PDB file of C-alpha atoms in Angstrom:
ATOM      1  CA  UNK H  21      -5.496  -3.919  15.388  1.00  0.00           C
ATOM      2  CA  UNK H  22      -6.118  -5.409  11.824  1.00  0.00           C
ATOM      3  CA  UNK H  23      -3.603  -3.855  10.504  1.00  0.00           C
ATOM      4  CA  UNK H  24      -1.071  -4.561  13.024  1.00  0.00           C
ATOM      5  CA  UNK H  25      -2.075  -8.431  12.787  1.00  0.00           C
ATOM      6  CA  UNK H  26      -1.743  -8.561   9.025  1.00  0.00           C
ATOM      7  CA  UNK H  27       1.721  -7.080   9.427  1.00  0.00           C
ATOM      8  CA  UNK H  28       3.579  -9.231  11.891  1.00  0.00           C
ATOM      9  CA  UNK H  29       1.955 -11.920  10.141  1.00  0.00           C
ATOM     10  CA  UNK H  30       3.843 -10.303   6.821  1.00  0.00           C
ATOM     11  CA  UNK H  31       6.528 -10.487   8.850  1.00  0.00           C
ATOM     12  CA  UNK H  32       5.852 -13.989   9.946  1.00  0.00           C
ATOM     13  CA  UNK H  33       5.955 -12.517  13.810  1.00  0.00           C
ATOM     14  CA  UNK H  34       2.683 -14.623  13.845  1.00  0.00           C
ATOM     15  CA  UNK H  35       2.102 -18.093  12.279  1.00  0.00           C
ATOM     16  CA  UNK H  36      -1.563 -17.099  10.290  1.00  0.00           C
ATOM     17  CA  UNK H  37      -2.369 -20.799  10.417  1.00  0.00           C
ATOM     18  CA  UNK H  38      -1.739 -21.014  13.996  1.00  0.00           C
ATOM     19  CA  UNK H  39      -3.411 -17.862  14.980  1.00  0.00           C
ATOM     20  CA  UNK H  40      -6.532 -19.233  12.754  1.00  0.00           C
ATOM     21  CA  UNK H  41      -6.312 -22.193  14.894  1.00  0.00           C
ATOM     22  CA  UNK H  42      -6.003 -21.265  18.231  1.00  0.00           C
ATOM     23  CA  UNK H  43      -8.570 -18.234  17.988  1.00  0.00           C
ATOM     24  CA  UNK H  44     -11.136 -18.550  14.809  1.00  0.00           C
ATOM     25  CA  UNK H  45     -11.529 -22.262  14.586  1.00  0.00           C
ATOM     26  CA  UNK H  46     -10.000 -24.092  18.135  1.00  0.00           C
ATOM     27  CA  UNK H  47     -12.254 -27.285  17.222  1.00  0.00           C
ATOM     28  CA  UNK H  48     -11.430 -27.805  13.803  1.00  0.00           C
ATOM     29  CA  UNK H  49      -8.130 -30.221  12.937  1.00  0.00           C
ATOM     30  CA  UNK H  50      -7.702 -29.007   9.289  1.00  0.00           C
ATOM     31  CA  UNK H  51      -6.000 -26.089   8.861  1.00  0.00           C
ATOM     32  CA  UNK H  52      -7.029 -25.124   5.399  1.00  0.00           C
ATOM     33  CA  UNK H  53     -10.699 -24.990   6.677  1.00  0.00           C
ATOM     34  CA  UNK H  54      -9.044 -22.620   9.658  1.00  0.00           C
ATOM     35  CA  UNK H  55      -7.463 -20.638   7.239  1.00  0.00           C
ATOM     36  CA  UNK H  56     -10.281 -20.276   5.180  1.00  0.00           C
ATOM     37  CA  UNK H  57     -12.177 -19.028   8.073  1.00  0.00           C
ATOM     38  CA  UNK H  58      -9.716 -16.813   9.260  1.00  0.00           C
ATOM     39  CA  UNK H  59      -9.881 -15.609   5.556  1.00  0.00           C
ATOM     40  CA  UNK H  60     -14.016 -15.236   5.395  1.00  0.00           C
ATOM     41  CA  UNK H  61     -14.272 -13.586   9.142  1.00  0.00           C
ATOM     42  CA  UNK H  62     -10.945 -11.485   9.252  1.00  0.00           C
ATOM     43  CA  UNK H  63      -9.459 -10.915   6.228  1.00  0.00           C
ATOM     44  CA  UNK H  64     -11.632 -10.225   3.083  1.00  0.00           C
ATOM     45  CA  UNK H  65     -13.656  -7.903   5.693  1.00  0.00           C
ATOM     46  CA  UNK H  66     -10.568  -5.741   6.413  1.00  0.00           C
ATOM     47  CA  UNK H  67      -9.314  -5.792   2.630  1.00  0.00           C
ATOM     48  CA  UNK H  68     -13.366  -4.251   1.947  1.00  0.00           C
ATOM     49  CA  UNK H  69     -13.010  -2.199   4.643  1.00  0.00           C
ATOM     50  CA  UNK H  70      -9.424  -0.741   3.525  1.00  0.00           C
ATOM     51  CA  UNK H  71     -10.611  -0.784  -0.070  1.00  0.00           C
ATOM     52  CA  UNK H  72     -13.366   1.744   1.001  1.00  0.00           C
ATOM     53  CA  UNK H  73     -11.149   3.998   3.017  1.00  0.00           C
ATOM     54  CA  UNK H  74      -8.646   4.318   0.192  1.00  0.00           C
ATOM     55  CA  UNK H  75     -11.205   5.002  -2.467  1.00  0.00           C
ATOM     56  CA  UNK H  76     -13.215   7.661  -0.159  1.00  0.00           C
ATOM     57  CA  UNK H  77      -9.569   9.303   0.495  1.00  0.00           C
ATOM     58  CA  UNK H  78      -8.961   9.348  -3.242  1.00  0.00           C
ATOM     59  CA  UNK H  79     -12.062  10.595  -4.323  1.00  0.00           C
ATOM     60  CA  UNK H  80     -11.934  13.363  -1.316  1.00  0.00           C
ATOM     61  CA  UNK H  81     -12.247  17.150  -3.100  1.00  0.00           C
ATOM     62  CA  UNK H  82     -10.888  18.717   0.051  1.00  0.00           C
ATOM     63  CA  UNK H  83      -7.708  16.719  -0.165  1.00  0.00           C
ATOM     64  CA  UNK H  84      -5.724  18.800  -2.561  1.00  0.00           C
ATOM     65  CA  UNK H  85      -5.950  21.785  -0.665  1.00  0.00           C
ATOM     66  CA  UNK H  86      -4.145  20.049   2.463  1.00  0.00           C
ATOM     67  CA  UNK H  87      -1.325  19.210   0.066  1.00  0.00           C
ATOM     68  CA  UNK H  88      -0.940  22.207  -1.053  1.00  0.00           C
ATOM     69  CA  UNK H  89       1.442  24.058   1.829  1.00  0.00           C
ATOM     70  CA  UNK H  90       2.451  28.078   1.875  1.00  0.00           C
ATOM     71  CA  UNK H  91       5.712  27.326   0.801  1.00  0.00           C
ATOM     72  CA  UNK H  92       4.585  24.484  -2.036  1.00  0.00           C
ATOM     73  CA  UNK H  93       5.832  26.751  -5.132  1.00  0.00           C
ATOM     74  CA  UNK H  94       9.097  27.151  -3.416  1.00  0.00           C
ATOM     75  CA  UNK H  95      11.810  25.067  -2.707  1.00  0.00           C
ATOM     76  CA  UNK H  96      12.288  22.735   0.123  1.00  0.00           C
ATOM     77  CA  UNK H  97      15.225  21.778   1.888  1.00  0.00           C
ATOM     78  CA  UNK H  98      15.127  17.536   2.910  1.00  0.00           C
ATOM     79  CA  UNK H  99      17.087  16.577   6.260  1.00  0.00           C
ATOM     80  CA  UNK H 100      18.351  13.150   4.577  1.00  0.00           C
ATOM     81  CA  UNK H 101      18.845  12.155   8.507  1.00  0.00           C
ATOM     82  CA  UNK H 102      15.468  12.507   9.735  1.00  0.00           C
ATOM     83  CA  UNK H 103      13.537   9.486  10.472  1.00  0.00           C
ATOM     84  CA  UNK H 104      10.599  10.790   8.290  1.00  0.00           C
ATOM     85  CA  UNK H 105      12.886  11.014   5.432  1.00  0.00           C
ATOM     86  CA  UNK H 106      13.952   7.821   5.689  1.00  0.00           C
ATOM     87  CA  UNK H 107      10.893   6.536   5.931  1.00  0.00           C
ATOM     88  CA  UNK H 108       9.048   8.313   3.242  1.00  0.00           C
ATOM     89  CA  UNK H 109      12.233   6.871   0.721  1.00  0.00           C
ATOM     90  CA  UNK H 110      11.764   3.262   1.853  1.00  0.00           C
ATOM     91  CA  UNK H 111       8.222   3.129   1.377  1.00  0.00           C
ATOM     92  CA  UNK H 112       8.515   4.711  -1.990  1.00  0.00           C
ATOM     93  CA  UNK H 113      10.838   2.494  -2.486  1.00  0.00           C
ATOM     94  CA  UNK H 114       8.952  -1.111  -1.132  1.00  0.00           C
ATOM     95  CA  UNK H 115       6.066   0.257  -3.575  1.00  0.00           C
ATOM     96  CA  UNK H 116       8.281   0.735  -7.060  1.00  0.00           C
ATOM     97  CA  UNK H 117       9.731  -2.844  -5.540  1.00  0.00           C
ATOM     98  CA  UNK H 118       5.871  -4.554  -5.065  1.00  0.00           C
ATOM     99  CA  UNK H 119       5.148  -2.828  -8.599  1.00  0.00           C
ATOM    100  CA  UNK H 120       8.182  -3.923 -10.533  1.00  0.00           C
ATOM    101  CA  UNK H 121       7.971  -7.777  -9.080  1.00  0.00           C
ATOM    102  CA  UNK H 122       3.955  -8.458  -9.691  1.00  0.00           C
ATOM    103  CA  UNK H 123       3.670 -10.427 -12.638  1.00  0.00           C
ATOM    104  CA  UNK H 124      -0.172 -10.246 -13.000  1.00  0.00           C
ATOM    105  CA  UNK H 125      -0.337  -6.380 -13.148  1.00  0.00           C
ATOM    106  CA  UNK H 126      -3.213  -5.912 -15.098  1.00  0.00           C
ATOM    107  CA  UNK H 127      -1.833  -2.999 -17.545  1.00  0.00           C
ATOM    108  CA  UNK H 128       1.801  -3.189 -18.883  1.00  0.00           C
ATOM    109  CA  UNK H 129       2.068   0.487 -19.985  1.00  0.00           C
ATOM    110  CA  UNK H 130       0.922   1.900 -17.039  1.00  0.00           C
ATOM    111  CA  UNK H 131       2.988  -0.170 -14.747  1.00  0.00           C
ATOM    112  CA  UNK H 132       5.665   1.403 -16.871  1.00  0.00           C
ATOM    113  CA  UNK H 133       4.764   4.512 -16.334  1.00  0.00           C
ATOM    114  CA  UNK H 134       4.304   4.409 -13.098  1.00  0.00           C
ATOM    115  CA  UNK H 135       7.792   2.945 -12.567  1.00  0.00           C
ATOM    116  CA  UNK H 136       8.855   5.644 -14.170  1.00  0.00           C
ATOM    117  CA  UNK H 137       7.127   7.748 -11.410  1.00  0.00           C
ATOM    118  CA  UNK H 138       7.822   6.473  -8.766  1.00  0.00           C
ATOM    119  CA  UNK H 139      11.869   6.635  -9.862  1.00  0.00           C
ATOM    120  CA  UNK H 140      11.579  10.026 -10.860  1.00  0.00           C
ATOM    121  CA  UNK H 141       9.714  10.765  -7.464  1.00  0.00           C
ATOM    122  CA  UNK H 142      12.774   9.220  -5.857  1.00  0.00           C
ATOM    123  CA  UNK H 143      15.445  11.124  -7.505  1.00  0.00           C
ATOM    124  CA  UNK H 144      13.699  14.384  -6.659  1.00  0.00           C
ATOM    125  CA  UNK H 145      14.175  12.863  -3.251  1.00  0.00           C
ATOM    126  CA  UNK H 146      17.744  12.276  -3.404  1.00  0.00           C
ATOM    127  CA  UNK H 147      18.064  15.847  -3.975  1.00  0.00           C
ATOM    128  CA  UNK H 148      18.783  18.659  -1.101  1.00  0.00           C
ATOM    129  CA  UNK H 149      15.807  20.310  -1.987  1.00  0.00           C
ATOM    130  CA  UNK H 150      13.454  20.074  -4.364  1.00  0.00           C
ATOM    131  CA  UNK H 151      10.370  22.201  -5.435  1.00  0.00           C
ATOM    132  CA  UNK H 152       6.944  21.123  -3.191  1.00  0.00           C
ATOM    133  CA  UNK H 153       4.735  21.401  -6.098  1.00  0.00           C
ATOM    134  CA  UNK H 154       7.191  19.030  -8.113  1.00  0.00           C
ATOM    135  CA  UNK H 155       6.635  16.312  -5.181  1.00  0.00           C
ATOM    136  CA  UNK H 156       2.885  16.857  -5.250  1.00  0.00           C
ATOM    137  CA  UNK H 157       2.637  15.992  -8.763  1.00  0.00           C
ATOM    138  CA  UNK H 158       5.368  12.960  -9.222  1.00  0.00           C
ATOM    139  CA  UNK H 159       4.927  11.366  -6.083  1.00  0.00           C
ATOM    140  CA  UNK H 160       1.728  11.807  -4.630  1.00  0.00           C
ATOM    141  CA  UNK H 161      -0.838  11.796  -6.988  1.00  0.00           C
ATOM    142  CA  UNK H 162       0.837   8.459  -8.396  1.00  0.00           C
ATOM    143  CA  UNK H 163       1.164   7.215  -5.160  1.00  0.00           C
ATOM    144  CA  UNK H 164      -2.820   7.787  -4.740  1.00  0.00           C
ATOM    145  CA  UNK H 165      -3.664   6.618  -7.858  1.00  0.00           C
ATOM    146  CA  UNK H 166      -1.374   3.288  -7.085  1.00  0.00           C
ATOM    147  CA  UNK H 167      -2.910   2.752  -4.045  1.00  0.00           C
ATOM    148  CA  UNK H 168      -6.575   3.653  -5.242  1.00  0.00           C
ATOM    149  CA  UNK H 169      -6.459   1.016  -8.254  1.00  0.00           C
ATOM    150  CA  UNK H 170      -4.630  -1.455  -6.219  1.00  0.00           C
ATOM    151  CA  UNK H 171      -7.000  -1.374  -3.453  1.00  0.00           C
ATOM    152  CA  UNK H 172      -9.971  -2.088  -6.097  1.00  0.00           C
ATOM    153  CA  UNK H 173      -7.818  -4.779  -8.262  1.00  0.00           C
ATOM    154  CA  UNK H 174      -6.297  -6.618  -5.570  1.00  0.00           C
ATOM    155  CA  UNK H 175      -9.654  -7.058  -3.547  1.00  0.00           C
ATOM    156  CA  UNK H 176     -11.424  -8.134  -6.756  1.00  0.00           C
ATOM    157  CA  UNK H 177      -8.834 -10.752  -7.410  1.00  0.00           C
ATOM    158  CA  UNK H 178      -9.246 -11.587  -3.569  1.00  0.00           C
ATOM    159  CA  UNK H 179     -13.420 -11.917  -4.025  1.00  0.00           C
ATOM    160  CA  UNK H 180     -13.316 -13.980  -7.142  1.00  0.00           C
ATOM    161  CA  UNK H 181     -11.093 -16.529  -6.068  1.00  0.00           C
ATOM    162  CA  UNK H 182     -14.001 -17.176  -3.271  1.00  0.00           C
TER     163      UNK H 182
END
């Protein structure tokens, strides 16, 4: 439900001030006190909480194994039509986007490099097919590492500005 909230907020669906209003703080008349309260009660609790579930997927030893499927040495034919294709490209491509934009990424070289991942991950993509093991090792491992680091940077920055 957290999630969903957060996102049509993103997608300014919902007004955060007025939902912070209305439903954390009715009484209050500022709305940067609201906010602030929506921020202690709702939203630094969810980023700790997300934070945790990334970093306990990332660190997971089993997890490899799942990845790697009967046919992962082989090639694999993409339906470039399916909706899970499509949707797998545009969220590879919203992350490169997020990446390339951010200003305060902490590391310069390794932003570069994992541009460069993330557009060699989409090229291998754009092909027909395209080895399984080759996707494994471009793609996801620096999508996990993205979203692992991420997850402990951006909450950091989100704690210390408390």
């Amino acid at each position: 439900m957290q999630i969903t909230l957060f996102r049509r907020m993103a997608k300014r669906e919902i007004k955060a001030e007025l939902f912070a209003h209305i439903y954390i703080t009715p009484s209050e008349s500022n709305i940067n006190r609201g906010l602030d309260a929506f921020s202690r009660q709702i939203f630094i609790p969810a980023v700790r909480a997300l934070r945790r579930r990334l970093e306990r997927a990332a660190d997971a030893p089993d997890i490899e194994p799942l990845l790697l499927a009967p046919a992962s040495d082989r090639t694999v034919t993409f339906d470039h039509n399916s909706p899970d294709y499509i949707e797998t490209v545009r969220a590879v491509e919203h992350v490169e986007q997020a990446i390339q934009q951010s200003n305060d990424y902490p590391d310069q070289e390794d932003k570069e490099q994992r541009l460069a991942e993330l557009s060699a991950g989409r090229r291998i993509l754009q092909a027909v097919r395209a080895r399984g093991e080759a996707i494994i090792a471009v793609l996801y491992r620096c999508l996990l590492y993205v979203a692992k680091k991420f997850a402990m940077w951006r909450s950091a920055r989100l704690l210390s500005r408390r």
